[in-house]
Amino acid sequence: MSEDVVIAGGGPNGLMLAVELGLAGVRALVLEREPELVPRNRANGLIGQVVRLLDRRGLHQRLSGSPEPPSPAPTFVFGGFPLPLGELDDNPLYVLGVPQHEVEQVLEERAIELGAEIRRGHELTGLSQDGDAVTARISGPTGDYRLEARFLVGADGGRSTARKLLGIGFPGVSRENVVSRLAHVTVPRELLDERTGGLDLPGAGLVPPFVHHRTERGVFAFAPFPDRPWVVSTMEWDPDADDWSPMTLDELRASARRVLGTDVPLRPPTGDGHLRRLIGGNTRLAERYRDRRVLLVGDAAHVHSAIGGPGLNLGLQDAVNLGWKLAAELHGWAPPGLLDTYESERRPVAERVVMHTQAQSALLSPGPEITALRELFGELLQNPHNVQHIADTMSGADVRYDLGGAHPLVGGWAPDLDLDVDGRARRLADLTASARPLLLDTTATLAAAASGWTDRVDVVAVRADAPAMLLRPDGYVVWAADADPDPAALREALTRWFGVSRGS
């Protein structure tokens, strides 16, 4: 029996893709080499546009535990600089403080609800493909086997087996001299600053919480999470770090003293805790995201510094961009070239994330010339326009695609709207949880023009102080009109993005 889509990798990106495919009526088979979901100290939360994206899939409440919609963060950091986001007219930086393993758990539950099969302890070991199918070789708990699928997606991380089997290059740069250390800890209460929640350290002064605190010797960060173990981390530029012995709390204490110039009395956490040392880092981007019937998402396509937390924002939106296009191909209504737009749209976004994470790493580096650069950069951040630019860049709110059409909304992400549907107040997020293309008809004149696409496009008459808009499932606007919309232009956009009309 042939599968529709096999996804190699059951991390958040692979699971998000399985959710998107399930919403589109496509069954996904997810292969994950780990035998069970284990809490691991990876991402500590979600940052940027992806928070609003999850809201538009009905997943924000599951993750946050609150029925309230997401709201932007009043502050954040860029390269160790605080960003006064509350002063912006349009703050795009949303934050959801949920650790990665909880994100994976919620996405796995939702994928299974939508018909996905998750095979844990199974790993892709080989593949071949022809014009009709991909044959995957898999190693499982009871032995090796093969299965056939119409498409295979590599969501298997920076060391992606799928990418290597395809021979896709992964050029970039590696840094061997940066050493990051991290541990779950407790600290004496008398060192906590009541006003800020940071650390008030004799000999070092106030170290604010949840920021990268740079000195001439390295970087120190203190994260006193309210509902999970506190984290202390350091970064040093030390080419002689030991990569053989196990990481210890004493090692982190010594690193903190070198960075801050004073002792930090770190204590073990209550219960189990993590200790991690990471030497070096990679910034790499796959030469291409697709090889015929095999595609790459997330870290399989790009790796970069975790500074600023952009990884899940980038990877999960890769999955949402790809999901509806892959489903359209499988359902037979995809217009020519639609699947190729996955790479042409998402690879430039990854290039931009690589740029701003490298810039942040440079701003945190030691040396008097970096200190001078930081002084200048701090002056630039006194201008709210520059803060807005950085916030848009970090959040992904500045992403615009070339989708055709002259209206200023076309190519951008649809703004959050309060709508009146049949006399009921609705949010845009209420109408997008199905992940179907959506026509918001604010003129009550477009139903006839869109009638040939209602098998794949939802048409909703709404009252709103907004233009009529046609949205892709990933939330981007492909057509908009303020008044007296042209039905022919709407039909052209429907055909371009969602195929020929029914019966054509």
Short mmCIF file of C-alpha atoms in Angstrom, two decimals:
data_model
loop_
_atom_site.label_atom_id
_atom_site.label_comp_id
_atom_site.label_asym_id
_atom_site.label_seq_id
_atom_site.Cartn_x
_atom_site.Cartn_y
_atom_site.Cartn_z
CA MET A 1 0.00 0.00 0.00
CA SER A 2 1.40 3.39 -0.99
CA GLU A 3 1.37 6.26 1.48
CA ASP A 4 0.47 9.81 0.49
CA VAL A 5 3.30 11.49 2.42
CA VAL A 6 6.06 10.07 4.58
CA ILE A 7 7.67 12.57 6.94
CA ALA A 8 11.13 11.64 8.19
CA GLY A 9 11.40 13.32 11.58
CA GLY A 10 8.85 13.70 14.35
CA GLY A 11 10.07 16.95 15.85
CA PRO A 12 7.91 20.08 15.86
CA ASN A 13 8.39 20.82 12.16
CA GLY A 14 7.51 17.33 10.99
CA LEU A 15 4.52 17.19 13.32
CA MET A 16 3.29 20.61 12.21
CA LEU A 17 3.44 19.43 8.61
CA ALA A 18 1.43 16.34 9.57
CA VAL A 19 -1.19 18.62 11.16
CA GLU A 20 -1.42 20.80 8.06
CA LEU A 21 -1.72 17.80 5.78
CA GLY A 22 -4.37 16.27 8.02
CA LEU A 23 -6.42 19.46 7.92
CA ALA A 24 -6.23 19.28 4.13
CA GLY A 25 -7.46 15.67 4.08
CA VAL A 26 -4.06 14.06 3.46
CA ARG A 27 -2.84 11.26 5.72
CA ALA A 28 0.79 11.54 6.81
CA LEU A 29 3.07 8.83 8.15
CA VAL A 30 5.69 10.26 10.52
CA LEU A 31 8.93 8.38 11.23
CA GLU A 32 10.77 9.35 14.40
CA ARG A 33 13.93 7.57 15.50
CA GLU A 34 13.45 8.42 19.20
CA PRO A 35 11.37 5.65 20.82
CA GLU A 36 9.40 8.09 22.98
CA LEU A 37 8.88 11.79 23.52
CA VAL A 38 11.44 12.85 26.11
CA PRO A 39 11.67 16.35 27.63
CA ARG A 40 14.91 17.86 26.33
CA ASN A 41 16.35 21.26 26.93
CA ARG A 42 15.94 22.77 23.50
CA ALA A 43 13.78 25.76 22.64
CA ASN A 44 12.21 27.43 25.67
CA GLY A 45 9.35 29.03 23.80
CA LEU A 46 7.91 30.34 20.57
CA ILE A 47 8.75 33.80 19.31
CA GLY A 48 7.39 35.83 16.43
CA GLN A 49 4.73 35.39 13.79
CA VAL A 50 4.39 31.69 14.53
CA VAL A 51 2.53 32.47 17.77
CA ARG A 52 -0.24 34.16 15.80
CA LEU A 53 -0.09 31.37 13.23
CA LEU A 54 -0.79 28.77 15.92
CA ASP A 55 -3.67 30.93 17.12
CA ARG A 56 -5.11 30.79 13.62
CA ARG A 57 -5.03 27.00 13.81
CA GLY A 58 -6.78 26.83 17.18
CA LEU A 59 -3.58 25.62 18.86
CA HIS A 60 -2.66 28.67 20.93
CA GLN A 61 -5.20 27.87 23.63
CA ARG A 62 -3.96 24.28 23.86
CA LEU A 63 -0.41 25.47 24.30
CA SER A 64 -1.01 28.46 26.56
CA GLY A 65 -3.80 26.97 28.66
CA SER A 66 -5.68 30.25 28.29
CA PRO A 67 -8.67 31.17 26.12
CA GLU A 68 -7.22 34.63 25.61
CA PRO A 69 -5.71 35.41 22.19
CA PRO A 70 -1.98 36.08 22.00
CA SER A 71 -0.66 39.51 22.83
CA PRO A 72 2.70 41.04 21.93
CA ALA A 73 5.59 41.12 24.38
CA PRO A 74 6.35 44.53 25.93
CA THR A 75 10.11 43.93 25.67
CA PHE A 76 12.55 41.62 23.97
CA VAL A 77 16.26 41.61 23.13
CA PHE A 78 18.43 41.80 20.03
CA GLY A 79 22.12 41.05 20.33
CA GLY A 80 21.98 41.80 24.05
CA PHE A 81 20.16 45.11 23.57
CA PRO A 82 16.73 45.57 25.18
CA LEU A 83 14.02 46.46 22.69
CA PRO A 84 11.31 48.78 24.08
CA LEU A 85 8.50 47.17 22.11
CA GLY A 86 5.71 48.76 24.12
CA GLU A 87 6.56 52.09 22.51
CA LEU A 88 5.82 50.82 18.99
CA ASP A 89 2.61 51.64 17.15
CA ASP A 90 2.55 48.11 15.73
CA ASN A 91 4.35 45.61 17.95
CA PRO A 92 4.73 42.34 15.99
CA LEU A 93 6.81 40.37 18.50
CA TYR A 94 4.63 37.75 20.15
CA VAL A 95 6.08 35.30 22.66
CA LEU A 96 4.65 32.04 23.99
CA GLY A 97 6.74 30.57 26.80
CA VAL A 98 6.15 26.88 26.22
CA PRO A 99 9.13 24.47 26.10
CA GLN A 100 9.71 22.53 22.92
CA HIS A 101 8.71 19.14 24.27
CA GLU A 102 5.27 20.50 25.19
CA VAL A 103 4.91 21.96 21.70
CA GLU A 104 5.77 18.55 20.28
CA GLN A 105 3.26 16.83 22.55
CA VAL A 106 0.41 19.12 21.51
CA LEU A 107 1.29 18.86 17.82
CA GLU A 108 1.55 15.08 18.01
CA GLU A 109 -1.86 14.83 19.67
CA ARG A 110 -3.40 17.08 17.02
CA ALA A 111 -1.74 15.21 14.15
CA ILE A 112 -3.10 11.89 15.45
CA GLU A 113 -6.57 13.41 15.81
CA LEU A 114 -6.37 14.31 12.12
CA GLY A 115 -5.38 10.80 11.05
CA ALA A 116 -1.58 10.84 11.05
CA GLU A 117 0.36 7.74 12.05
CA ILE A 118 3.42 8.27 14.25
CA ARG A 119 5.99 5.47 14.19
CA ARG A 120 8.48 5.98 16.98
CA GLY A 121 11.75 4.07 16.90
CA HIS A 122 11.72 4.10 13.09
CA GLU A 123 14.42 5.86 11.06
CA LEU A 124 14.94 6.61 7.38
CA THR A 125 18.07 4.86 6.09
CA GLY A 126 17.73 5.05 2.31
CA LEU A 127 15.53 6.25 -0.52
CA SER A 128 15.04 6.10 -4.25
CA GLN A 129 12.48 7.80 -6.45
CA ASP A 130 11.00 7.85 -9.92
CA GLY A 131 8.38 9.99 -11.61
CA ASP A 132 5.53 8.50 -9.62
CA ALA A 133 6.73 7.61 -6.12
CA VAL A 134 9.47 7.55 -3.49
CA THR A 135 10.64 4.27 -2.00
CA ALA A 136 11.97 4.69 1.53
CA ARG A 137 14.17 2.19 3.35
CA ILE A 138 13.51 2.24 7.07
CA SER A 139 15.08 0.73 10.16
CA GLY A 140 12.55 -0.15 12.85
CA PRO A 141 12.48 -1.96 16.20
CA THR A 142 11.77 -5.33 14.55
CA GLY A 143 14.01 -4.93 11.51
CA ASP A 144 14.39 -3.13 8.21
CA TYR A 145 11.57 -2.63 5.73
CA ARG A 146 10.54 -0.54 2.74
CA LEU A 147 7.51 1.55 1.97
CA GLU A 148 6.35 3.61 -0.96
CA ALA A 149 4.93 7.11 -0.88
CA ARG A 150 3.92 9.74 -3.37
CA PHE A 151 6.11 12.28 -1.53
CA LEU A 152 8.68 12.20 1.25
CA VAL A 153 9.61 15.18 3.41
CA GLY A 154 12.86 15.38 5.34
CA ALA A 155 12.19 17.03 8.69
CA ASP A 156 15.06 15.19 10.32
CA GLY A 157 17.22 18.02 11.61
CA GLY A 158 20.55 19.61 10.81
CA ARG A 159 22.21 16.22 10.20
CA SER A 160 19.34 15.26 7.91
CA THR A 161 19.63 11.78 6.44
CA ALA A 162 17.15 12.73 3.72
CA ARG A 163 19.28 15.67 2.61
CA LYS A 164 22.45 13.58 2.59
CA LEU A 165 20.82 10.76 0.63
CA LEU A 166 19.75 13.28 -2.00
CA GLY A 167 23.26 14.72 -2.21
CA ILE A 168 22.00 18.24 -1.56
CA GLY A 169 24.83 20.55 -0.54
CA PHE A 170 24.69 22.29 2.83
CA PRO A 171 27.17 25.15 2.52
CA GLY A 172 27.85 27.64 5.26
CA VAL A 173 30.28 28.37 8.05
CA SER A 174 31.30 26.62 11.25
CA ARG A 175 32.66 28.31 14.35
CA GLU A 176 34.76 26.24 16.72
CA ASN A 177 35.74 28.84 19.30
CA VAL A 178 32.36 29.61 20.89
CA VAL A 179 31.51 27.60 24.00
CA SER A 180 28.00 27.67 25.43
CA ARG A 181 27.21 26.20 28.83
CA LEU A 182 23.77 25.85 30.36
CA ALA A 183 22.22 24.33 33.47
CA HIS A 184 19.04 24.24 35.48
CA VAL A 185 19.85 25.88 38.80
CA THR A 186 18.60 27.62 41.90
CA VAL A 187 20.17 30.75 43.35
CA PRO A 188 19.91 32.27 46.84
CA ARG A 189 16.79 34.37 47.17
CA GLU A 190 18.72 37.24 48.71
CA LEU A 191 20.45 37.78 45.35
CA LEU A 192 17.17 38.38 43.50
CA ASP A 193 16.26 41.95 42.66
CA GLU A 194 12.61 42.39 43.61
CA ARG A 195 11.93 45.09 41.03
CA THR A 196 13.32 43.40 37.92
CA GLY A 197 13.53 39.72 38.88
CA GLY A 198 17.20 39.74 37.89
CA LEU A 199 20.32 39.01 39.90
CA ASP A 200 21.96 41.66 42.07
CA LEU A 201 25.54 40.39 42.29
CA PRO A 202 28.21 41.98 44.48
CA GLY A 203 31.03 43.06 42.20
CA ALA A 204 28.94 42.82 39.04
CA GLY A 205 25.82 44.84 39.74
CA LEU A 206 22.37 44.11 38.37
CA VAL A 207 22.06 41.36 35.77
CA PRO A 208 18.56 41.65 34.22
CA PRO A 209 16.52 38.47 33.63
CA PHE A 210 15.89 36.94 30.22
CA VAL A 211 18.56 38.95 28.39
CA HIS A 212 22.04 38.28 27.09
CA HIS A 213 24.27 40.26 29.46
CA ARG A 214 27.52 40.99 27.59
CA THR A 215 30.84 41.79 29.19
CA GLU A 216 34.28 42.06 27.62
CA ARG A 217 34.81 38.43 28.57
CA GLY A 218 31.65 36.75 27.40
CA VAL A 219 27.88 36.54 27.86
CA PHE A 220 25.79 35.58 30.90
CA ALA A 221 22.03 34.94 30.94
CA PHE A 222 19.63 34.23 33.80
CA ALA A 223 16.13 32.92 33.04
CA PRO A 224 13.93 32.59 36.17
CA PHE A 225 10.96 30.88 34.54
CA PRO A 226 7.90 31.11 36.79
CA ASP A 227 6.66 27.54 36.32
CA ARG A 228 9.74 25.46 35.53
CA PRO A 229 13.39 25.19 36.54
CA TRP A 230 15.50 28.31 36.32
CA VAL A 231 18.27 28.40 33.73
CA VAL A 232 21.70 30.00 33.79
CA SER A 233 23.83 30.01 30.66
CA THR A 234 27.15 31.45 29.55
CA MET A 235 28.95 32.00 26.26
CA GLU A 236 32.72 32.30 25.99
CA TRP A 237 35.11 32.52 23.09
CA ASP A 238 37.51 29.78 24.21
CA PRO A 239 39.20 27.54 21.61
CA ASP A 240 40.65 25.27 24.31
CA ALA A 241 37.41 24.14 25.98
CA ASP A 242 37.18 20.52 27.11
CA ASP A 243 34.76 18.56 24.95
CA TRP A 244 35.38 15.14 26.53
CA SER A 245 34.49 15.22 30.21
CA PRO A 246 30.85 15.52 31.37
CA MET A 247 29.52 19.02 31.99
CA THR A 248 29.29 19.93 35.70
CA LEU A 249 27.77 22.72 37.74
CA ASP A 250 31.25 23.62 38.95
CA GLU A 251 32.26 24.19 35.34
CA LEU A 252 29.35 26.58 34.87
CA ARG A 253 30.22 28.41 38.10
CA ALA A 254 33.79 28.89 36.86
CA SER A 255 32.55 30.13 33.50
CA ALA A 256 30.16 32.59 35.16
CA ARG A 257 33.01 33.94 37.30
CA ARG A 258 35.19 34.51 34.21
CA VAL A 259 32.39 36.29 32.39
CA LEU A 260 31.11 38.45 35.27
CA GLY A 261 34.27 38.83 37.33
CA THR A 262 32.54 37.65 40.49
CA ASP A 263 31.28 34.42 42.05
CA VAL A 264 27.70 33.38 41.34
CA PRO A 265 26.51 30.88 43.99
CA LEU A 266 24.68 28.50 41.67
CA ARG A 267 22.98 25.53 43.32
CA PRO A 268 21.43 22.38 41.88
CA PRO A 269 17.73 22.60 40.99
CA THR A 270 14.97 20.93 42.93
CA GLY A 271 14.47 17.62 41.15
CA ASP A 272 16.11 16.61 37.90
CA GLY A 273 17.99 19.19 35.88
CA HIS A 274 19.87 19.51 32.63
CA LEU A 275 23.54 20.30 32.11
CA ARG A 276 24.79 21.06 28.61
CA ARG A 277 27.99 22.18 26.98
CA LEU A 278 28.04 23.07 23.30
CA ILE A 279 31.28 23.86 21.50
CA GLY A 280 31.12 25.62 18.17
CA GLY A 281 28.15 26.24 15.95
CA ASN A 282 27.00 26.05 12.37
CA THR A 283 25.27 28.42 10.00
CA ARG A 284 24.24 26.52 6.89
CA LEU A 285 21.58 26.65 4.18
CA ALA A 286 20.61 23.82 1.84
CA GLU A 287 21.42 24.50 -1.81
CA ARG A 288 17.87 23.52 -2.69
CA TYR A 289 14.76 22.50 -0.78
CA ARG A 290 13.37 20.02 -3.30
CA ASP A 291 14.57 17.07 -5.32
CA ARG A 292 11.61 15.88 -7.40
CA ARG A 293 9.35 14.07 -4.88
CA VAL A 294 11.46 14.76 -1.78
CA LEU A 295 11.40 18.08 0.08
CA LEU A 296 13.16 19.49 3.13
CA VAL A 297 11.73 21.54 6.01
CA GLY A 298 13.10 23.09 9.17
CA ASP A 299 16.63 22.34 10.29
CA ALA A 300 17.06 19.85 7.45
CA ALA A 301 17.05 22.91 5.18
CA HIS A 302 18.75 25.49 7.41
CA VAL A 303 20.70 25.75 10.66
CA HIS A 304 21.79 28.91 12.42
CA SER A 305 22.47 30.34 15.84
CA ALA A 306 19.61 30.00 18.31
CA ILE A 307 20.12 33.56 19.51
CA GLY A 308 16.86 35.46 19.51
CA GLY A 309 14.90 32.19 19.32
CA PRO A 310 14.04 32.22 15.58
CA GLY A 311 14.30 28.48 14.91
CA LEU A 312 10.71 27.35 15.49
CA ASN A 313 9.33 30.56 14.01
CA LEU A 314 11.16 29.73 10.77
CA GLY A 315 10.68 25.96 10.73
CA LEU A 316 7.01 25.80 11.67
CA GLN A 317 6.18 28.39 9.03
CA ASP A 318 8.13 26.32 6.49
CA ALA A 319 5.78 23.45 7.34
CA VAL A 320 2.64 25.58 6.98
CA ASN A 321 3.83 27.01 3.66
CA LEU A 322 4.55 23.53 2.33
CA GLY A 323 1.53 21.70 3.74
CA TRP A 324 -1.27 23.20 1.66
CA LYS A 325 0.81 23.18 -1.51
CA LEU A 326 1.67 19.51 -1.10
CA ALA A 327 -1.96 18.70 -0.38
CA ALA A 328 -3.06 20.61 -3.50
CA GLU A 329 -0.65 18.52 -5.56
CA LEU A 330 -2.00 15.31 -4.09
CA HIS A 331 -5.64 16.36 -4.57
CA GLY A 332 -4.94 17.22 -8.19
CA TRP A 333 -5.91 20.88 -8.23
CA ALA A 334 -2.51 22.52 -7.81
CA PRO A 335 -1.73 24.97 -10.61
CA PRO A 336 1.54 24.38 -12.48
CA GLY A 337 4.61 25.30 -10.45
CA LEU A 338 2.79 25.74 -7.12
CA LEU A 339 4.99 23.27 -5.26
CA ASP A 340 8.13 25.01 -6.52
CA THR A 341 7.02 28.22 -4.80
CA TYR A 342 7.76 26.55 -1.46
CA GLU A 343 11.49 26.97 -2.04
CA SER A 344 11.29 30.29 -3.87
CA GLU A 345 9.31 31.79 -0.98
CA ARG A 346 10.89 30.17 2.07
CA ARG A 347 14.59 30.05 1.20
CA PRO A 348 14.96 33.86 1.12
CA VAL A 349 13.28 33.98 4.53
CA ALA A 350 15.90 31.56 5.86
CA GLU A 351 18.65 33.72 4.37
CA ARG A 352 17.29 36.66 6.31
CA VAL A 353 17.21 34.69 9.58
CA VAL A 354 20.81 33.64 8.98
CA MET A 355 21.69 37.31 8.50
CA HIS A 356 20.13 38.62 11.69
CA THR A 357 21.35 35.75 13.89
CA GLN A 358 24.89 36.28 12.64
CA ALA A 359 24.53 40.00 13.31
CA GLN A 360 23.38 39.31 16.87
CA SER A 361 26.27 36.92 17.46
CA ALA A 362 28.71 39.56 16.27
CA LEU A 363 27.22 42.15 18.63
CA LEU A 364 27.76 39.81 21.58
CA SER A 365 31.38 39.00 20.74
CA PRO A 366 34.25 40.28 22.93
CA GLY A 367 36.69 43.00 21.97
CA PRO A 368 36.95 46.80 22.08
CA GLU A 369 35.88 47.18 18.46
CA ILE A 370 32.64 45.32 19.25
CA THR A 371 32.15 47.57 22.27
CA ALA A 372 32.42 50.56 19.95
CA LEU A 373 29.97 48.98 17.52
CA ARG A 374 27.55 48.40 20.37
CA GLU A 375 27.78 52.04 21.42
CA LEU A 376 26.79 53.11 17.92
CA PHE A 377 24.07 50.47 17.71
CA GLY A 378 22.66 51.64 21.03
CA GLU A 379 22.36 55.15 19.61
CA LEU A 380 20.48 53.80 16.59
CA LEU A 381 17.99 52.08 18.88
CA GLN A 382 16.96 55.45 20.27
CA ASN A 383 15.01 55.86 17.01
CA PRO A 384 11.62 54.03 17.18
CA HIS A 385 11.75 53.42 13.41
CA ASN A 386 14.89 51.33 13.89
CA VAL A 387 13.31 49.41 16.76
CA GLN A 388 10.28 48.73 14.54
CA HIS A 389 12.54 47.48 11.74
CA ILE A 390 14.36 45.06 14.04
CA ALA A 391 11.13 43.84 15.65
CA ASP A 392 9.61 43.18 12.22
CA THR A 393 12.75 41.34 11.13
CA MET A 394 12.96 39.14 14.24
CA SER A 395 9.26 38.30 14.21
CA GLY A 396 9.00 37.63 10.49
CA ALA A 397 6.32 40.31 10.18
CA ASP A 398 8.35 41.84 7.35
CA VAL A 399 8.01 38.73 5.17
CA ARG A 400 6.28 39.57 1.91
CA TYR A 401 5.95 37.33 -1.11
CA ASP A 402 5.61 38.36 -4.74
CA LEU A 403 2.05 37.14 -5.19
CA GLY A 404 0.87 39.50 -7.93
CA GLY A 405 -1.72 42.23 -7.59
CA ALA A 406 -1.43 45.95 -6.96
CA HIS A 407 -3.29 46.21 -3.64
CA PRO A 408 -0.88 46.97 -0.75
CA LEU A 409 -2.20 44.02 1.28
CA VAL A 410 -1.29 41.48 -1.42
CA GLY A 411 1.85 39.53 -0.57
CA GLY A 412 1.66 40.24 3.14
CA TRP A 413 0.18 38.33 6.03
CA ALA A 414 -3.49 39.05 6.61
CA PRO A 415 -3.96 41.43 9.53
CA ASP A 416 -5.88 40.30 12.60
CA LEU A 417 -9.48 41.37 12.14
CA ASP A 418 -12.65 41.55 14.19
CA LEU A 419 -15.48 40.38 11.95
CA ASP A 420 -19.25 40.24 11.98
CA VAL A 421 -20.48 36.96 10.49
CA ASP A 422 -24.27 36.58 10.43
CA GLY A 423 -24.56 38.98 13.32
CA ARG A 424 -21.96 37.19 15.46
CA ALA A 425 -18.63 38.69 16.45
CA ARG A 426 -15.81 36.51 15.13
CA ARG A 427 -12.04 36.77 14.97
CA LEU A 428 -10.17 35.96 11.79
CA ALA A 429 -8.58 33.09 13.72
CA ASP A 430 -12.04 31.52 14.07
CA LEU A 431 -12.28 31.21 10.29
CA THR A 432 -8.80 29.88 9.55
CA ALA A 433 -8.59 26.85 11.87
CA SER A 434 -9.58 24.56 8.98
CA ALA A 435 -6.47 25.62 6.98
CA ARG A 436 -8.52 26.12 3.81
CA PRO A 437 -8.16 29.03 1.42
CA LEU A 438 -10.52 31.78 2.55
CA LEU A 439 -12.36 34.52 0.70
CA LEU A 440 -13.57 37.26 3.05
CA ASP A 441 -16.36 38.96 1.14
CA THR A 442 -16.93 42.34 2.77
CA THR A 443 -19.03 43.52 -0.20
CA ALA A 444 -21.63 40.70 -0.40
CA THR A 445 -21.02 40.58 -4.17
CA LEU A 446 -18.38 37.87 -4.69
CA ALA A 447 -20.12 34.54 -4.06
CA ALA A 448 -21.03 34.03 -7.73
CA ALA A 449 -17.52 34.84 -8.95
CA ALA A 450 -16.01 32.27 -6.56
CA SER A 451 -18.66 29.57 -7.00
CA GLY A 452 -16.40 27.36 -9.11
CA TRP A 453 -13.86 27.01 -6.30
CA THR A 454 -16.03 26.33 -3.25
CA ASP A 455 -14.86 22.70 -3.16
CA ARG A 456 -11.48 24.03 -1.97
CA VAL A 457 -12.06 27.68 -0.95
CA ASP A 458 -14.30 28.87 1.89
CA VAL A 459 -16.35 31.94 0.96
CA VAL A 460 -17.57 33.89 3.99
CA ALA A 461 -19.68 37.03 3.81
CA VAL A 462 -18.52 39.33 6.61
CA ARG A 463 -19.05 42.83 7.83
CA ALA A 464 -15.76 44.47 8.66
CA ASP A 465 -13.90 47.71 8.27
CA ALA A 466 -11.53 46.04 5.84
CA PRO A 467 -11.13 45.26 2.13
CA ALA A 468 -12.39 42.06 0.61
CA MET A 469 -9.51 39.59 0.74
CA LEU A 470 -8.53 36.19 -0.61
CA LEU A 471 -6.18 34.34 1.76
CA ARG A 472 -3.97 31.33 1.23
CA PRO A 473 -4.05 28.69 3.99
CA ASP A 474 -0.75 30.03 5.35
CA GLY A 475 -2.40 33.41 5.94
CA TYR A 476 -0.92 35.42 3.06
CA VAL A 477 -3.16 37.66 0.96
CA VAL A 478 -3.26 36.88 -2.77
CA TRP A 479 -6.03 39.30 -3.78
CA ALA A 480 -7.73 42.29 -2.18
CA ALA A 481 -10.13 45.04 -3.21
CA ASP A 482 -11.43 48.04 -1.28
CA ALA A 483 -14.64 48.80 -3.19
CA ASP A 484 -16.43 47.63 -6.34
CA PRO A 485 -14.21 44.54 -6.68
CA ASP A 486 -13.58 43.21 -10.16
CA PRO A 487 -14.91 39.62 -10.36
CA ALA A 488 -12.56 38.85 -13.26
CA ALA A 489 -9.51 39.83 -11.18
CA LEU A 490 -10.75 37.63 -8.33
CA ARG A 491 -11.22 34.65 -10.67
CA GLU A 492 -7.72 35.21 -12.04
CA ALA A 493 -6.26 35.06 -8.51
CA LEU A 494 -8.31 31.99 -7.65
CA THR A 495 -7.04 30.23 -10.74
CA ARG A 496 -3.43 31.27 -10.20
CA TRP A 497 -3.27 29.95 -6.64
CA PHE A 498 -6.02 27.35 -6.34
CA GLY A 499 -6.27 25.87 -9.81
CA VAL A 500 -8.96 25.88 -12.45
CA SER A 501 -12.56 26.14 -11.38
CA ARG A 502 -14.73 23.07 -10.90
CA GLY A 503 -16.14 21.94 -14.21
CA SER A 504 -13.64 23.85 -16.35
#
